[in-house]
Short mmCIF file of C-alpha atoms and ligand atoms in Angstrom, two decimals:
data_model
loop_
_atom_site.label_atom_id
_atom_site.label_comp_id
_atom_site.label_asym_id
_atom_site.label_seq_id
_atom_site.Cartn_x
_atom_site.Cartn_y
_atom_site.Cartn_z
CA MET C 11 -158.74 104.22 33.65
CA LEU C 12 -161.80 103.69 35.84
CA PHE C 13 -162.03 105.49 39.25
CA HIS C 14 -164.66 105.24 41.99
CA VAL C 15 -165.09 108.60 43.50
CA HIS C 16 -167.00 109.27 46.82
CA MET C 17 -167.87 113.01 47.13
CA THR C 18 -169.17 114.53 50.39
CA VAL C 19 -170.46 118.20 50.19
CA ASN C 20 -170.21 120.31 53.19
CA ILE C 21 -171.22 123.97 52.43
CA PRO C 22 -170.98 126.35 55.33
CA LEU C 23 -174.54 127.45 56.29
CA ASP C 24 -173.34 131.20 56.61
CA LEU C 25 -172.40 131.50 52.77
CA ASP C 26 -174.43 133.81 50.65
CA LYS C 27 -177.39 131.90 49.20
CA ILE C 28 -177.05 133.49 45.79
CA TYR C 29 -173.28 132.53 45.62
CA VAL C 30 -173.97 128.94 46.64
CA ASP C 31 -176.86 128.70 44.01
CA GLU C 32 -174.60 129.90 41.41
CA LEU C 33 -171.81 127.34 42.36
CA LYS C 34 -174.42 124.53 42.39
CA ALA C 35 -175.61 125.65 38.75
CA ARG C 36 -171.96 125.76 37.46
CA GLU C 37 -171.19 122.37 38.98
CA LYS C 38 -174.23 120.84 37.44
CA ASN C 39 -173.34 122.30 34.05
CA LEU C 40 -169.82 120.96 34.22
CA SER C 41 -170.97 117.72 35.68
CA GLN C 42 -173.36 116.99 32.73
CA GLU C 43 -170.86 118.11 30.18
CA LEU C 44 -168.41 115.57 31.63
CA GLN C 45 -171.18 112.98 31.47
CA ARG C 46 -171.89 113.82 27.79
CA GLN C 47 -168.19 113.48 27.16
CA GLY C 48 -168.01 110.00 28.69
CA LYS C 49 -165.59 110.91 31.28
CA TRP C 50 -168.11 110.94 34.17
CA THR C 51 -169.88 107.74 33.36
CA HIS C 52 -172.15 107.22 36.54
CA ILE C 53 -173.34 109.43 39.30
CA TRP C 54 -175.68 108.28 41.97
CA ARG C 55 -177.01 110.27 45.05
CA ILE C 56 -176.23 108.51 48.38
CA ALA C 57 -179.71 108.45 49.99
CA GLY C 58 -180.09 110.78 52.90
CA LYS C 59 -176.66 112.55 52.52
CA TYR C 60 -175.43 115.53 50.44
CA ALA C 61 -173.05 113.08 48.74
CA ASN C 62 -172.70 111.07 45.66
CA ILE C 63 -170.86 107.92 44.37
CA SER C 64 -169.34 108.40 40.90
CA ILE C 65 -167.39 106.41 38.30
CA PHE C 66 -165.09 108.42 36.11
CA ASN C 67 -163.43 107.02 33.05
CA VAL C 68 -160.27 109.17 32.25
CA ALA C 69 -156.83 108.70 30.60
CA SER C 70 -155.02 108.93 34.10
CA ALA C 71 -154.93 109.64 37.76
CA GLY C 72 -153.51 113.15 36.80
CA GLU C 73 -156.52 113.78 34.52
CA LEU C 74 -158.84 112.69 37.27
CA HIS C 75 -157.07 115.07 39.77
CA ASP C 76 -157.43 118.09 37.48
CA LEU C 77 -160.89 117.47 36.65
CA LEU C 78 -162.00 117.14 40.35
CA LEU C 79 -160.04 120.41 41.36
CA SER C 80 -161.88 122.12 38.54
CA LEU C 81 -165.39 121.39 40.06
CA PRO C 82 -166.78 124.69 41.42
CA LEU C 83 -168.02 122.75 44.66
CA PHE C 84 -164.37 121.39 44.99
CA PRO C 85 -163.50 123.65 47.90
CA PHE C 86 -166.51 122.27 49.80
CA MET C 87 -166.02 118.53 49.15
CA GLU C 88 -164.46 115.76 50.82
CA ILE C 89 -163.22 113.34 48.17
CA GLU C 90 -162.29 109.57 48.35
CA VAL C 91 -160.84 108.10 45.14
CA THR C 92 -160.52 104.32 44.56
CA ALA C 93 -158.70 103.30 41.47
CA LEU C 94 -160.54 100.13 39.71
CA CYS C 95 -159.52 97.52 37.37
CA GLN C 96 -161.15 94.53 35.73
CA HIS C 97 -162.16 91.70 38.13
CA GLY C 98 -160.88 88.29 37.01
CA SER C 99 -164.27 86.83 37.48
CA SER C 100 -166.24 89.52 35.50
CA VAL C 101 -168.31 88.07 32.47
CA LYS C 102 -167.91 91.49 30.86
CA ASN C 103 -165.07 92.43 28.77
CA GLU C 104 -163.27 95.59 29.52
CA GLU C 105 -165.01 97.57 26.95
CA GLU C 106 -168.28 96.52 28.18
CA ALA C 107 -167.28 97.08 31.83
CA HIS C 108 -167.13 100.92 30.97
O1 LIG D 18 -174.64 117.17 44.28
C1 LIG D 18 -173.48 116.56 44.49
O2 LIG D 18 -173.47 115.48 44.82
C2 LIG D 18 -172.29 117.31 44.13
C3 LIG D 18 -171.95 117.64 42.82
C4 LIG D 18 -171.64 116.50 41.94
C5 LIG D 18 -172.42 116.68 40.81
C6 LIG D 18 -173.16 117.83 40.99
O3 LIG D 18 -173.97 118.45 40.08
O4 LIG D 18 -172.92 118.38 42.12
#
């Protein structure tokens, strides 16, 4: 299943910088591991914001939920999820669309 995920990060300014840097490093490692596994298929920075638009390709909404909750920055994120399905006018087949 494909999901469009909009993540906005809001880290309180008074958090310890070393702790925040460690969270960001752990977040990057996990994000890149999930990208290598083919579960986090796209990630784009939203220009001018500490936010991203991502596409996830996972087995279920439950898997996506667990994965998002496991992100080190999850406590500081606002997340909007939109489930996607094949558009009837798409010239790509379902496999190519991923
Ligand atoms: O930077 C972000 O948009 C938040 C988060 C998502 C991946 C990552 O490395 O950090």
